[in-house]
Coordinates of C-alpha atoms in Angstrom, one line a residue:
M9 CA 87.0 217.6 -37.2
K10 CA 83.9 219.8 -36.8
N11 CA 85.9 222.5 -35.1
E12 CA 88.7 222.3 -37.7
L13 CA 86.1 222.8 -40.5
K14 CA 84.5 225.7 -38.6
K15 CA 88.0 227.3 -38.2
L16 CA 88.7 226.9 -41.9
L17 CA 85.4 228.5 -42.8
E18 CA 86.0 231.4 -40.5
Q19 CA 89.5 232.0 -41.9
N20 CA 88.1 231.8 -45.4
I21 CA 85.3 234.4 -45.1
E22 CA 87.5 237.5 -44.9
I23 CA 89.6 236.4 -47.9
V24 CA 86.5 235.6 -49.9
D25 CA 85.0 239.0 -49.2
Q26 CA 88.2 240.8 -50.2
E27 CA 88.4 238.9 -53.5
I28 CA 84.7 239.7 -54.2
E29 CA 85.4 243.4 -53.7
K30 CA 88.3 243.3 -56.0
L31 CA 86.0 241.9 -58.7
L32 CA 83.0 243.9 -57.9
P33 CA 83.8 247.1 -55.9
K34 CA 81.1 248.7 -53.8
K35 CA 81.4 251.8 -55.9
L36 CA 81.9 251.5 -59.6
N37 CA 84.1 254.1 -61.3
K38 CA 85.1 254.7 -64.9
K39 CA 88.3 252.7 -64.7
W40 CA 86.5 249.6 -63.4
L41 CA 83.7 249.9 -66.0
N42 CA 86.3 250.3 -68.8
H43 CA 88.1 247.2 -67.6
A44 CA 85.0 245.1 -67.1
L45 CA 82.9 246.2 -70.1
G46 CA 85.4 247.7 -72.5
E47 CA 85.8 251.3 -73.7
P48 CA 82.3 252.8 -74.2
L49 CA 81.2 254.1 -77.6
W50 CA 79.8 257.1 -75.7
A51 CA 79.9 257.2 -71.9
Y52 CA 79.1 255.1 -68.8
H53 CA 76.7 256.5 -66.2
E54 CA 78.7 255.4 -63.1
K55 CA 76.0 256.3 -60.5
S56 CA 73.3 254.1 -62.1
C57 CA 75.7 251.2 -62.6
T58 CA 76.7 251.3 -58.9
N59 CA 73.1 251.7 -57.7
A60 CA 71.6 249.1 -60.0
I61 CA 74.3 246.4 -59.8
S62 CA 76.9 246.8 -57.1
K63 CA 74.7 248.3 -54.3
P64 CA 71.9 245.6 -54.3
S65 CA 74.5 242.8 -54.8
W66 CA 76.6 244.0 -51.8
N67 CA 73.4 244.5 -49.7
L68 CA 73.0 240.7 -49.8
L69 CA 76.7 239.8 -49.8
S70 CA 77.4 241.9 -46.7
R71 CA 74.8 240.0 -44.7
G72 CA 77.2 237.1 -44.4
G73 CA 76.8 233.5 -45.3
K74 CA 79.1 230.5 -44.6
R75 CA 81.1 231.0 -47.8
W76 CA 81.7 227.2 -47.9
R77 CA 81.6 226.9 -51.7
P78 CA 84.9 228.9 -52.2
L79 CA 86.5 226.6 -49.5
L80 CA 85.2 223.5 -51.3
M81 CA 86.7 224.8 -54.5
K82 CA 90.1 225.5 -52.9
L83 CA 90.1 222.1 -51.2
S84 CA 89.3 220.4 -54.5
H85 CA 92.1 222.2 -56.1
D86 CA 94.5 221.2 -53.4
V87 CA 93.5 217.5 -53.2
V88 CA 94.4 216.9 -56.8
G89 CA 97.9 218.5 -56.2
G90 CA 97.1 221.9 -57.6
R91 CA 99.8 224.6 -57.1
R92 CA 97.9 227.6 -58.4
D93 CA 97.0 230.7 -56.3
I94 CA 93.3 230.0 -56.4
N95 CA 92.0 232.8 -54.3
S96 CA 91.2 235.0 -57.2
F97 CA 89.0 232.3 -58.8
F98 CA 87.3 230.7 -55.8
I99 CA 84.6 233.4 -55.5
I100 CA 83.1 232.2 -58.8
P101 CA 80.5 229.8 -57.2
E102 CA 79.8 232.2 -54.3
L103 CA 78.8 235.1 -56.6
I104 CA 76.6 232.8 -58.8
H105 CA 75.1 231.4 -55.6
N106 CA 74.1 234.8 -54.3
G107 CA 72.6 235.6 -57.7
T108 CA 70.4 232.6 -57.5
L109 CA 69.3 233.6 -54.0
I110 CA 68.1 237.0 -55.3
I111 CA 66.2 235.4 -58.2
D112 CA 64.9 232.5 -56.0
D113 CA 63.4 235.0 -53.5
I114 CA 61.4 236.7 -56.2
E115 CA 60.2 233.4 -57.7
D116 CA 59.1 232.3 -54.2
S117 CA 57.6 235.6 -53.2
S118 CA 59.8 235.6 -50.1
D119 CA 60.0 238.5 -47.6
N120 CA 63.3 237.9 -45.8
R121 CA 66.7 236.6 -46.5
R122 CA 69.5 236.3 -43.9
G123 CA 67.4 238.2 -41.3
K124 CA 66.6 241.2 -43.5
P125 CA 64.1 242.1 -46.3
C126 CA 64.9 240.4 -49.6
I127 CA 66.7 242.4 -52.2
H128 CA 63.5 242.8 -54.4
K129 CA 61.7 244.1 -51.3
I130 CA 64.2 246.9 -51.0
Y131 CA 65.1 247.8 -54.6
G132 CA 62.1 246.4 -56.6
E133 CA 61.9 243.3 -58.7
D134 CA 63.4 245.0 -61.8
I135 CA 66.6 246.0 -60.1
A136 CA 66.8 242.7 -58.2
I137 CA 66.3 240.5 -61.3
N138 CA 69.0 242.4 -63.2
A139 CA 71.5 242.4 -60.3
G140 CA 70.9 238.6 -59.8
N141 CA 71.5 237.9 -63.5
A142 CA 74.6 240.1 -63.4
L143 CA 76.0 237.9 -60.6
Y144 CA 75.7 234.9 -62.9
Y145 CA 78.0 236.4 -65.4
L146 CA 80.4 238.8 -63.6
P147 CA 82.5 235.9 -62.3
L148 CA 83.4 234.9 -65.8
L149 CA 85.5 238.1 -66.1
L150 CA 88.0 236.3 -63.8
I151 CA 88.4 233.8 -66.6
I152 CA 88.0 236.1 -69.6
R153 CA 90.5 238.7 -68.4
N154 CA 93.1 236.1 -67.1
N155 CA 96.1 235.6 -69.4
S156 CA 97.7 232.9 -67.3
L157 CA 95.0 230.3 -68.2
N158 CA 95.4 228.5 -71.4
Y159 CA 92.7 227.9 -73.9
K160 CA 92.0 224.3 -72.8
I161 CA 91.4 225.3 -69.2
K162 CA 89.2 228.2 -70.1
S163 CA 87.2 226.1 -72.5
Q164 CA 86.6 223.4 -69.8
I165 CA 85.5 226.1 -67.3
Y166 CA 83.0 227.6 -69.7
E167 CA 81.6 224.2 -70.6
I168 CA 81.1 223.2 -67.0
I169 CA 79.5 226.5 -66.0
N170 CA 77.2 226.5 -69.0
E171 CA 76.1 222.8 -68.5
E172 CA 75.6 223.3 -64.7
M173 CA 73.6 226.5 -65.1
I174 CA 71.2 224.7 -67.4
K175 CA 70.7 222.1 -64.7
I176 CA 70.1 224.6 -62.0
S177 CA 67.3 226.2 -64.1
F178 CA 65.7 222.7 -64.5
G179 CA 66.0 222.0 -60.8
Q180 CA 64.4 225.3 -59.9
G181 CA 61.7 224.6 -62.5
M182 CA 60.8 221.3 -60.9
D183 CA 60.6 223.0 -57.5
I184 CA 58.4 225.8 -58.7
Y185 CA 56.1 223.6 -60.7
W186 CA 55.6 221.3 -57.7
H187 CA 54.6 224.0 -55.3
K188 CA 52.3 225.7 -57.8
K189 CA 50.5 222.4 -58.6
N190 CA 50.9 220.6 -55.3
S191 CA 52.0 217.5 -57.3
E192 CA 51.1 214.4 -55.3
D193 CA 53.0 212.1 -57.7
V194 CA 56.4 213.5 -56.6
T195 CA 58.5 210.7 -55.0
E196 CA 61.7 210.9 -52.9
E197 CA 63.7 210.1 -56.0
H198 CA 62.2 213.0 -57.8
Y199 CA 62.9 215.3 -54.8
L200 CA 66.5 214.2 -54.6
Q201 CA 67.0 214.7 -58.3
M202 CA 65.6 218.2 -58.0
C203 CA 68.0 218.9 -55.1
A204 CA 70.9 217.6 -57.1
Y205 CA 70.2 220.1 -59.8
K206 CA 68.9 223.1 -57.7
T207 CA 71.3 223.0 -54.7
G208 CA 73.9 220.5 -55.9
T209 CA 74.8 222.4 -59.0
L210 CA 76.9 225.2 -57.3
A211 CA 78.7 222.6 -55.1
R212 CA 79.5 220.7 -58.3
I213 CA 80.7 223.8 -60.0
A214 CA 83.0 224.6 -57.0
A215 CA 84.5 221.2 -56.9
K216 CA 84.9 220.7 -60.7
L217 CA 86.5 224.1 -61.2
G218 CA 88.8 223.6 -58.3
A219 CA 90.0 220.3 -59.8
I220 CA 90.4 221.7 -63.3
L221 CA 92.4 224.6 -62.0
G222 CA 94.5 222.1 -60.0
S223 CA 95.2 220.2 -63.3
G224 CA 93.1 217.2 -62.1
N225 CA 92.4 214.4 -64.6
P226 CA 88.8 213.8 -65.9
D227 CA 88.1 211.1 -63.3
Q228 CA 89.1 213.3 -60.4
V229 CA 87.0 216.1 -61.8
N230 CA 83.9 213.9 -62.0
Y231 CA 84.4 212.1 -58.7
L232 CA 84.8 215.4 -56.8
G233 CA 81.8 216.8 -58.6
K234 CA 79.7 213.8 -57.4
F235 CA 81.0 214.1 -53.9
A236 CA 80.2 217.9 -53.9
E237 CA 76.7 217.2 -55.2
S238 CA 75.9 215.0 -52.1
I239 CA 76.9 218.0 -49.9
G240 CA 74.6 220.3 -51.8
V241 CA 71.7 217.8 -51.5
G242 CA 72.4 217.5 -47.8
F243 CA 72.2 221.3 -47.4
Q244 CA 68.8 221.4 -49.2
I245 CA 67.4 218.8 -46.8
Q246 CA 68.8 220.7 -43.8
D247 CA 67.4 223.9 -45.2
D248 CA 63.9 222.3 -45.4
I249 CA 64.1 221.0 -41.9
L250 CA 65.3 224.4 -40.5
N251 CA 62.4 226.1 -42.2
I252 CA 59.9 224.3 -39.9
T253 CA 62.0 223.9 -36.8
N254 CA 64.1 227.1 -36.3
N255 CA 62.4 230.5 -36.1
D256 CA 65.8 232.3 -36.0
W257 CA 67.4 231.1 -39.2
G258 CA 67.1 234.3 -41.3
K259 CA 64.0 233.4 -43.4
D260 CA 60.3 233.4 -42.6
F261 CA 59.4 230.5 -40.3
G262 CA 57.2 228.0 -42.2
E263 CA 57.8 229.8 -45.5
D264 CA 57.9 226.5 -47.4
I265 CA 54.4 225.7 -46.1
T266 CA 53.2 229.2 -47.3
E267 CA 54.7 228.4 -50.7
G268 CA 53.1 224.9 -50.8
K269 CA 56.5 223.3 -51.3
M270 CA 57.0 219.6 -51.8
T271 CA 59.8 219.1 -49.3
L272 CA 61.1 215.7 -48.2
M273 CA 59.0 215.9 -45.1
V274 CA 55.9 216.6 -47.0
I275 CA 56.6 213.8 -49.5
K276 CA 57.2 211.3 -46.7
T277 CA 54.0 212.4 -44.8
L278 CA 51.9 212.1 -47.9
K279 CA 53.2 208.6 -48.4
E280 CA 52.7 207.4 -44.8
A281 CA 49.9 209.4 -43.3
S282 CA 46.3 208.4 -43.0
I283 CA 43.9 209.5 -45.7
E284 CA 42.4 212.1 -43.4
D285 CA 45.8 213.6 -42.4
K286 CA 47.0 213.5 -46.0
N287 CA 43.9 215.4 -47.2
R288 CA 44.3 218.0 -44.5
L289 CA 48.0 218.5 -45.3
L290 CA 47.2 219.0 -49.0
E291 CA 44.4 221.4 -48.0
I292 CA 46.8 223.5 -45.9
L293 CA 49.5 223.5 -48.7
K294 CA 47.0 224.7 -51.3
L295 CA 45.9 227.6 -49.1
K296 CA 49.4 229.2 -49.4
T297 CA 48.8 230.5 -45.9
K298 CA 50.8 232.6 -43.5
D299 CA 48.5 231.7 -40.6
L300 CA 50.9 230.4 -37.9
N301 CA 48.2 228.2 -36.4
L302 CA 47.7 226.3 -39.7
I303 CA 51.5 226.2 -40.2
N304 CA 52.0 224.7 -36.8
E305 CA 49.2 222.3 -37.4
K306 CA 51.0 221.0 -40.5
I307 CA 54.4 220.8 -38.7
I308 CA 53.0 218.9 -35.7
G309 CA 51.2 216.5 -38.1
Q310 CA 54.5 215.8 -39.9
K311 CA 56.4 215.3 -36.7
K312 CA 53.8 212.7 -35.6
D313 CA 54.3 210.8 -38.8

């Protein structure tokens, strides 16, 4: 089963990247700008549009990634008996996801993403924020410009994306607040709800949109959304674990400690550790340190507990 899933993901990557480039070419010309934005009142400056939107976006997109959200969307479409060619739509959650990564790295003051400097480290925060925001909305062109979708389906898609993007902002808001304030009152339930909104959102979008495009009924749409959410939560927990166990995963080792994040491991340690260890853990988190000795001290302490 694991090998089959891996094979499906590998087969999917090339198709996803081809579809992304159809929507967002690496070089933007007048024809594309006219189609995407409409006829200008005066004139588009093609070079600045390419360098401010497409280039930074593709800098991140070309670094890879599992591209599992498009596959999840396709499988959700197929499982409800969908017969539509979904390839042109299944990049919607992937582009939004990459937009959130660009913004998330700025909010977390991160240095690296997928083994290379973060987009804001290369192009500056102004370009990065704008490109990240553009990736939230560009996928909607696939819906707006598509005449084969009826009004009901378009309306459902807009509603889901709007509702879910509100949730992702609240999930990110909780995460940011906790690591700024080192909130000791955060429970496992709070953490899981944050994950459901921060990381589960795009999985839910993928599954729900796939089901809607496959003409699934409301129950199927909701059930697939809940199933996908659990996958997203699992990915966040795995992400937190990799941050303190794997030095080759593409981000800075121990970055969550530097940011003072309330991960599941931190929450469990604060709940179960001795008062002395708990106070030491909080002290290290508040330092926002990049000192590997202190980071390793915290990691070893958590492993003991």
